[in-house]
XYZ file of C-alpha atoms in Angstrom:
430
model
C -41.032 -79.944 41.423
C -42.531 -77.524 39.266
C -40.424 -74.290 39.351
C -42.364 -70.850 37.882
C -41.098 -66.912 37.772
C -42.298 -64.055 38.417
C -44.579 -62.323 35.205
C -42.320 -59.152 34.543
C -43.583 -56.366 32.311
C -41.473 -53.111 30.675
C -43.618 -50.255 30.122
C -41.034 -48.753 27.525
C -39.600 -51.095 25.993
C -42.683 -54.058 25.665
C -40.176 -56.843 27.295
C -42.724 -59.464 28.763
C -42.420 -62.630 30.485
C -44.937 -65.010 31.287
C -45.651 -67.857 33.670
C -43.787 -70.894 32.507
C -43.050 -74.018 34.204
C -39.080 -74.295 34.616
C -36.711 -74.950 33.356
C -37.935 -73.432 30.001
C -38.120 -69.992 30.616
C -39.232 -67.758 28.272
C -37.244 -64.556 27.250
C -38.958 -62.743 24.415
C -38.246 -59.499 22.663
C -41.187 -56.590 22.029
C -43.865 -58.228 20.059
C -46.416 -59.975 22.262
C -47.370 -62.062 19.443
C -43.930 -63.730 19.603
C -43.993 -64.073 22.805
C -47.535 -66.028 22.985
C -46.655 -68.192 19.899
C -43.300 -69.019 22.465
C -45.757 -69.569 25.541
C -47.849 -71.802 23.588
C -44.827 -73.869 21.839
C -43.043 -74.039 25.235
C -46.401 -75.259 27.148
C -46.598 -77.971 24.543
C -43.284 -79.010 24.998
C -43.888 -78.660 28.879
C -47.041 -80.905 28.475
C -44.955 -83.601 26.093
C -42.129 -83.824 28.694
C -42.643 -86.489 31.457
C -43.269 -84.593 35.257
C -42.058 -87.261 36.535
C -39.260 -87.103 39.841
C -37.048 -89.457 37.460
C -36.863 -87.015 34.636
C -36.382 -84.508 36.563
C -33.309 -85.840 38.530
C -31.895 -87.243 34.736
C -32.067 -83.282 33.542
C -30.526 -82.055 36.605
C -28.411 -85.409 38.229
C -27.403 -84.100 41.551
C -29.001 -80.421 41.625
C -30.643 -80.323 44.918
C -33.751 -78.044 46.025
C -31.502 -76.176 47.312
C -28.853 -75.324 44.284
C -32.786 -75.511 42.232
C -33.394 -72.284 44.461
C -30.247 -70.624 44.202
C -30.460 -71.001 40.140
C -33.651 -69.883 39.821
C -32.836 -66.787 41.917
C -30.013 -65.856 40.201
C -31.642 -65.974 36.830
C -34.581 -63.622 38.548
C -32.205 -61.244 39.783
C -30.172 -61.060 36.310
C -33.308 -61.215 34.302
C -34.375 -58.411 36.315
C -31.077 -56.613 35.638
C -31.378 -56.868 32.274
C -34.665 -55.799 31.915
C -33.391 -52.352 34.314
C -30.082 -52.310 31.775
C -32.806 -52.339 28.671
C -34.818 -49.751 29.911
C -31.912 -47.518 31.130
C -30.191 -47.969 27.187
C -33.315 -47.378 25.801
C -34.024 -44.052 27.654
C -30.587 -43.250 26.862
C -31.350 -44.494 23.270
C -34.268 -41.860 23.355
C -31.766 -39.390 25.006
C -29.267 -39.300 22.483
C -31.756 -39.127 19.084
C -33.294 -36.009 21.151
C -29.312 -35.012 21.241
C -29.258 -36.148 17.989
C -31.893 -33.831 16.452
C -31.194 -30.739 18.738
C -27.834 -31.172 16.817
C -29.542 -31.215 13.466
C -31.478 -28.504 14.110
C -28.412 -26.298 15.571
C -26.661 -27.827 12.421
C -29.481 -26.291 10.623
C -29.424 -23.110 12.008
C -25.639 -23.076 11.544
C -26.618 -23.282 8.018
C -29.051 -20.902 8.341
C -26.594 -18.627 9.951
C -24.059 -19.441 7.122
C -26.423 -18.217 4.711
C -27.416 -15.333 6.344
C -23.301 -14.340 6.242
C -23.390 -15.286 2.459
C -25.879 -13.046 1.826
C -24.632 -10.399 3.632
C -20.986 -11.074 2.253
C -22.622 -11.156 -1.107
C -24.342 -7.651 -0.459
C -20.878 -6.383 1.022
C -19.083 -7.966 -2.013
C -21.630 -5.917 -4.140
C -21.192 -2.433 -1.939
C -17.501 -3.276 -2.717
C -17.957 -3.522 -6.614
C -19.916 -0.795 -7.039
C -17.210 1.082 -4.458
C -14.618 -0.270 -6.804
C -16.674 2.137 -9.741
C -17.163 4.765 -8.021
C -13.302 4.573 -7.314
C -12.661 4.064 -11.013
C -15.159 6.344 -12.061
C -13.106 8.722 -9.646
C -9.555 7.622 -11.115
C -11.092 8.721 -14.634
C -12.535 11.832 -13.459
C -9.140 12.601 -12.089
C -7.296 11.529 -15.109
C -9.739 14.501 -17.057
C -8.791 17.054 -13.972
C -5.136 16.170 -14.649
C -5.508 16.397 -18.526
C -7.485 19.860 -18.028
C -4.981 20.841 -15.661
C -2.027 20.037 -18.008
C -3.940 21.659 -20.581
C -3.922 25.088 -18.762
C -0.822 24.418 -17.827
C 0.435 25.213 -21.219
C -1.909 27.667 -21.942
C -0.633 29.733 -18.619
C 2.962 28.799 -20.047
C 2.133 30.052 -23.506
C 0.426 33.075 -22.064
C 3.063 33.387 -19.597
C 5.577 33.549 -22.581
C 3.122 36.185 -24.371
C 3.152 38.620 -21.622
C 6.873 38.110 -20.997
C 7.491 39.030 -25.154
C 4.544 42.044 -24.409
C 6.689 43.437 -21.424
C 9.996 43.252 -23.502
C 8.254 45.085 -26.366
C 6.422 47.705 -23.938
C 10.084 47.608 -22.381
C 11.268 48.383 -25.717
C 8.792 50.854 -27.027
C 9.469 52.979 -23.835
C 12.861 53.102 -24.943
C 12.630 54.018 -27.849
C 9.907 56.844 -26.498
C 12.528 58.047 -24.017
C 15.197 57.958 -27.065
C 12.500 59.644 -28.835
C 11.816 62.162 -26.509
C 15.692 63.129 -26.115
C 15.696 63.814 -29.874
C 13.134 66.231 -28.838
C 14.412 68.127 -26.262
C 18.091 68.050 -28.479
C 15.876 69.327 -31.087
C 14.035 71.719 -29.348
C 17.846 73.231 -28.178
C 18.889 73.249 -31.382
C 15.745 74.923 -32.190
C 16.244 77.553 -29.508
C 19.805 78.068 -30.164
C 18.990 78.647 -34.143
C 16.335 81.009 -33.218
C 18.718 82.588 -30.730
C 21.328 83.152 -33.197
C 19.269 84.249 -36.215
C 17.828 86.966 -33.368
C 21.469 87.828 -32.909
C 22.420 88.030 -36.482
C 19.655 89.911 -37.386
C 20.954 92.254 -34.381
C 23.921 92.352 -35.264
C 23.292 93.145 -38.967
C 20.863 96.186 -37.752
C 23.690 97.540 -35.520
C 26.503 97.064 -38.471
C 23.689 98.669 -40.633
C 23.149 101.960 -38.466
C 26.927 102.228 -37.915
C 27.348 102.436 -41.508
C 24.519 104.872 -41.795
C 25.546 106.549 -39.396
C 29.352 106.428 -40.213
C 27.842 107.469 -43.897
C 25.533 110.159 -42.868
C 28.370 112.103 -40.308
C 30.982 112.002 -43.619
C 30.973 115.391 -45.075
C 32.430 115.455 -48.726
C 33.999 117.817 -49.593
C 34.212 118.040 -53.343
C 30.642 116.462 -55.622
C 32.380 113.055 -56.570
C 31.624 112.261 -52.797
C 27.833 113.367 -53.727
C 28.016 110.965 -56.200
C 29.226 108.337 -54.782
C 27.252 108.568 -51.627
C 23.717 108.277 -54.096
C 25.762 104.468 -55.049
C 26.815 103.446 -51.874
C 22.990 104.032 -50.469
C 21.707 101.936 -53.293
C 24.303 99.460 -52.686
C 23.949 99.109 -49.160
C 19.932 99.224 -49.422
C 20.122 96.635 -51.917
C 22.663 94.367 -49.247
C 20.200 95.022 -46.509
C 17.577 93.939 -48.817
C 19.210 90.874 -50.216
C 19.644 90.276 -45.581
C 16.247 90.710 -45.070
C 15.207 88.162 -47.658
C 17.885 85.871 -46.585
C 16.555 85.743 -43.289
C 13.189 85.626 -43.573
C 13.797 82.801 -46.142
C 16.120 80.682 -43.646
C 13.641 81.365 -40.834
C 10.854 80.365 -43.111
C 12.841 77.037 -44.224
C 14.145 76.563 -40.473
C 10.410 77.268 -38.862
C 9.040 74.558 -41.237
C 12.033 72.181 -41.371
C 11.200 72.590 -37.097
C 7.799 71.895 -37.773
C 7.629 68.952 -39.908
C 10.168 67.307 -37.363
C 7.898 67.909 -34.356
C 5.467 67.115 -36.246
C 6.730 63.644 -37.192
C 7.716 63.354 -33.636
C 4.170 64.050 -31.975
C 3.008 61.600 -34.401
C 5.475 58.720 -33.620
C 5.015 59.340 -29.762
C 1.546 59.372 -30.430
C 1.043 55.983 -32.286
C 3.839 54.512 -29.146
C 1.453 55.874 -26.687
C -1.283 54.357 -28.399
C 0.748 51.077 -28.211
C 1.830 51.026 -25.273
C -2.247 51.319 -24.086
C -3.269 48.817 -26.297
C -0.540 46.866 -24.665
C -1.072 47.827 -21.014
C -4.771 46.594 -22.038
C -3.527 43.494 -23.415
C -0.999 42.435 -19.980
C -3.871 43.918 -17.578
C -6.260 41.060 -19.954
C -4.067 38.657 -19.207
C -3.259 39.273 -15.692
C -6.890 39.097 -14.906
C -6.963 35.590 -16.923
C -3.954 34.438 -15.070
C -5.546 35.077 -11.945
C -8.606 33.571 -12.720
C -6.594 30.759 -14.015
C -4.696 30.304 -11.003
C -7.856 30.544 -9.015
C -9.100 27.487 -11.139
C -6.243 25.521 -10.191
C -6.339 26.059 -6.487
C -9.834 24.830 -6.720
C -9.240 21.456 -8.839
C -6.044 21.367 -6.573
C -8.811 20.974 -3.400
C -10.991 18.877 -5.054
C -8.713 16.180 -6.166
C -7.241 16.556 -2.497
C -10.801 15.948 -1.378
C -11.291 13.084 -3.704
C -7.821 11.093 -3.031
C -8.984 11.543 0.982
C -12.552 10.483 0.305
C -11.106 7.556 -1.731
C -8.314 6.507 1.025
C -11.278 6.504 3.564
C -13.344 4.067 1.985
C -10.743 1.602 0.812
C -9.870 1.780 4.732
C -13.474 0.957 5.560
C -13.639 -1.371 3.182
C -10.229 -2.777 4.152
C -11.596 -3.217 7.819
C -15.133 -4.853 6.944
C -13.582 -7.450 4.879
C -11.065 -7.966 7.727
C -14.065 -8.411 10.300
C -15.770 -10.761 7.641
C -12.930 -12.986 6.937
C -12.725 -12.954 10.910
C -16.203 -13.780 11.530
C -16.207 -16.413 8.354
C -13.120 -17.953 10.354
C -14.630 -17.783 13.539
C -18.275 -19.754 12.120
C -15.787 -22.412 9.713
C -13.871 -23.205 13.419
C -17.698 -23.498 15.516
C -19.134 -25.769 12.787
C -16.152 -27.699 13.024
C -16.376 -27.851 16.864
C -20.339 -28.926 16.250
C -19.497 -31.696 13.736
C -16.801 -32.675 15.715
C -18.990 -33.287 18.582
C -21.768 -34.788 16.555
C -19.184 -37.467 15.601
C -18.573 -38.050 19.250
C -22.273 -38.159 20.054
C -22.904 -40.406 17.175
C -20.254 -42.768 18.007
C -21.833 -43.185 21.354
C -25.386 -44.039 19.751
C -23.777 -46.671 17.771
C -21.851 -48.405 20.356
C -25.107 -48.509 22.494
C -26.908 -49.622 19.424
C -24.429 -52.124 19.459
C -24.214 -53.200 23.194
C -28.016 -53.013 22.768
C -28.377 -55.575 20.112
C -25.490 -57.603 22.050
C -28.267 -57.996 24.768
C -30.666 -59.025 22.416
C -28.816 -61.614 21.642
C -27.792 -62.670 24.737
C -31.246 -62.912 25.863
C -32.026 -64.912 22.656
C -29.410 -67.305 23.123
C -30.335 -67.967 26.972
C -34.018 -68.116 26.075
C -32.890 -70.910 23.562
C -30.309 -72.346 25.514
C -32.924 -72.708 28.699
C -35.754 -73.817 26.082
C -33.007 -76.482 24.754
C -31.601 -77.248 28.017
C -27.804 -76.150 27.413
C -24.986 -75.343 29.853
C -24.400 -72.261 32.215
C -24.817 -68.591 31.195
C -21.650 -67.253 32.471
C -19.908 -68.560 29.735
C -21.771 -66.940 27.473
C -21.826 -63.719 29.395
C -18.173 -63.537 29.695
C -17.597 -63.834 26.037
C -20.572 -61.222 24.965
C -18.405 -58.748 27.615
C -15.293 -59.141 26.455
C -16.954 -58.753 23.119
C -18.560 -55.596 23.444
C -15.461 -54.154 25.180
C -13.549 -54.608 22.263
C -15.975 -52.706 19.916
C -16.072 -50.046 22.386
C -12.906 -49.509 22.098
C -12.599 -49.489 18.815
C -15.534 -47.349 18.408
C -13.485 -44.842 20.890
C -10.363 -44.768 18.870
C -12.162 -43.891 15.396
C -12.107 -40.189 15.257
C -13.189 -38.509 11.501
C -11.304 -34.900 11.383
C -13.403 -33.577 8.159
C -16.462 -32.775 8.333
C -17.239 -33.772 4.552
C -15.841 -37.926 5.707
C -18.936 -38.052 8.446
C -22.046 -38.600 6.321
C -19.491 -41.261 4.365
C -17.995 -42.698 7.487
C -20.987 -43.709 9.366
C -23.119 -45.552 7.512
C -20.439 -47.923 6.454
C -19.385 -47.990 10.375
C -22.600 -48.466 11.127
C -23.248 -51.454 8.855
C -19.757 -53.078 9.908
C -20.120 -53.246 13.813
C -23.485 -54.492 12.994
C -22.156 -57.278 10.876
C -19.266 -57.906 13.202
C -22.089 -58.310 16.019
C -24.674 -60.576 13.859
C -21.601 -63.064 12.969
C -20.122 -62.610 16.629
C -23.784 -63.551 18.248
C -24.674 -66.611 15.425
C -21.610 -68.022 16.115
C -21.746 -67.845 19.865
């Protein structure tokens, strides 16, 4: 009445079971040298026990060969399924830690990536200080055009001011030249007119001076007191002519130099005003030529602070748009390695419920290995309970969801280490 199973052997996983008479079938885990020291304990037990058909039928009452078949080829068919279950969970075991460090490795080249963007934010952060510089360095630069600027600003005012008191005074000097030069030409009337009528005088007194000779040399006197008297009136009128003739010349003499020391203080004053007014025609020709070169100075600071303020708006645009596109791209990584840990929290929440349901199996096998070594009750018991079990951590590991990524590498291990306590106390106490 000897019942024995089949010897079934995992590649993958090292699950072995060896030839045993029933009903203590052995269920081992990986190491073979458990599994022998169970083969050998179980055969002595099997040679201690009785063979006998009356211990047989006290262990099983009223099992039949029949119901004896039908066990035996159920425990086959599920010892068989579990065996296909163990290797299936532990290729999916191997599965998920290849997931598992293809994630680390992306994880890692995330971080490589997010170094890579330091750097080059650090380098753009740099280009932007030394931007920010060059932009002051501008600003001060400007601040010394406008100071320079202001500063000729005043001087174009003062010399603005200069030329406008120069102009008034030329204004005024060739007034007084054109007054001056009316006192001339009324002199030089005068002048004429004097001259005019000491030439008429003179005339005059010549033709007053031959009448009377004449009137004086056609009177015949008749008696010698007329002869007398005309020797007087000769001297007398010689003398008059003489006293004339010196009269004149001295009052043309006086007039001619009275004339002449007047023009000559005249040439002389319109000589030292034309000599001003060149000196200051000079003078506002001097400064027109400064002005203009002065004004052509400002139109060319005017262009290059014009040049500057454009050269300045450009680059704080550029700038403005690069840290725009960085801040964008910054966003864009935070919201991937979010997605990734995210994911990673999904895939390792997996792993540990199949860790789990995986170590659930152990036990199960454990406990029917004992319970068929001891000679308990039925499995589906036990199998029921395991189930509904496991379908409660699986849930449970289904609704835990970690939203930071800085709570994962706290969250699992202490997730870890409670669903494996949970499953040790569950499985000792079944």
């Amino acid at each position: 009445y000897l019942r024995t199973l089949n010897k079934y052997d995992t590649s993958a996983g090292g699950l072995k079971c060896h030839t045993l008479p029933w009903p203590w079938v052995s269920l081992t885990e990986r190491s073979p040298s458990y599994c022998s020291h169970s083969y050998r304990k179980r055969r002595r037990l099997t040679y201690s026990q009785p063979s006998s058909v009356d211990s047989l039928e006290t262990f099983n009452g009223d099992m039949t060969r029949k119901s004896e078949k039908e066990i035996l080829q159920a425990l086959n068919d599920r010892f068989a399924g579990y065996i296909d279950k163990v290797r299936n969970l532990e290729m999916h075991n191997r599965n998920l830690e290849a997931e598992a460090a293809a994630l680390r490795q992306s994880q890692a080249g995330r971080a490589s990536v997010g170094e890579h963007y330091e750097r080059e934010l650090g380098d753009l952060r740099g280009l932007l200080q030394q931007l920010t510089g060059e932009k002051a360095r501008a600003a001060l630069e400007h601040e010394h055009l406008e100071e320079d600027i202001q500063h000729l600003r005043v001087r174009l005012e003062d010399e603005a001011r200069n030329r406008e008191e120069l102009e008034a005074a030329a204004r005024a000097m060739k007034k007084y030249v054109e007054e001056c030069r009316l006192v001339r030409l009324e002199l030089d009337k005068k002048l004429h007119a004097l001259e005019e009528e000491a030439v008429f005088l003179k005339k005059n007194h010549e033709e007053e001076v031959v009448e009377l000779m004449a009137q004086i040399q056609n009177a015949q006197v008749s008696f010698d007191l007329r002869d007398t008297l005309k020797a007087d009136v000769t001297t007398a009128l010689r003398e008059i002519r003489a006293q004339l003739d010196s009269h004149a010349s001295k009052s043309a003499v006086h007039a001619e130099e009275w004339f002449k020391v007047r023009v000559e203080r005249l040439s002389e004053a319109a000589r030292s005003n034309q000599d001003a007014i060149r000196g200051s025609q000079e003078e506002i020709a001097e400064y027109r030529r400064q002005l203009q070169s002065r004004t052509i100075e400002l139109e060319t600071l005017r262009g290059t602070k014009e040049s500057l303020e454009r050269q300045q708006r450009i680059c704080a645009f550029i700038l403005q748009e690069t840290i725009n596109q960085l801040d964008n791209e910054l966003k864009t990584t935070k919201w991937e390695m979010a997605s990734q840990l995210k994911d990673y929290q999904e895939l390792l929440n997996v792993k540990m419920a199949l860790d789990i349901e995986i170590a659930a199996y152990r036990k199960l096998l454990e406990g029917e290995e004992n319970r068929f070594v001891s000679g308990g009750g039925p499995y589906s018991y036990l199998e029921s309970r395991v189930s509904a079990h496991l379908k409660v951590k699986a849930e449970e590991i289904s609704d835990t969801v970690i939203h930071q990524s800085h709570d994962v590498y706290m969250a699992v291990p202490a997730q870890e280490k409670k669903y494996k306590n949970e499953v040790h106390i569950s499985c000792s106490s079944d």
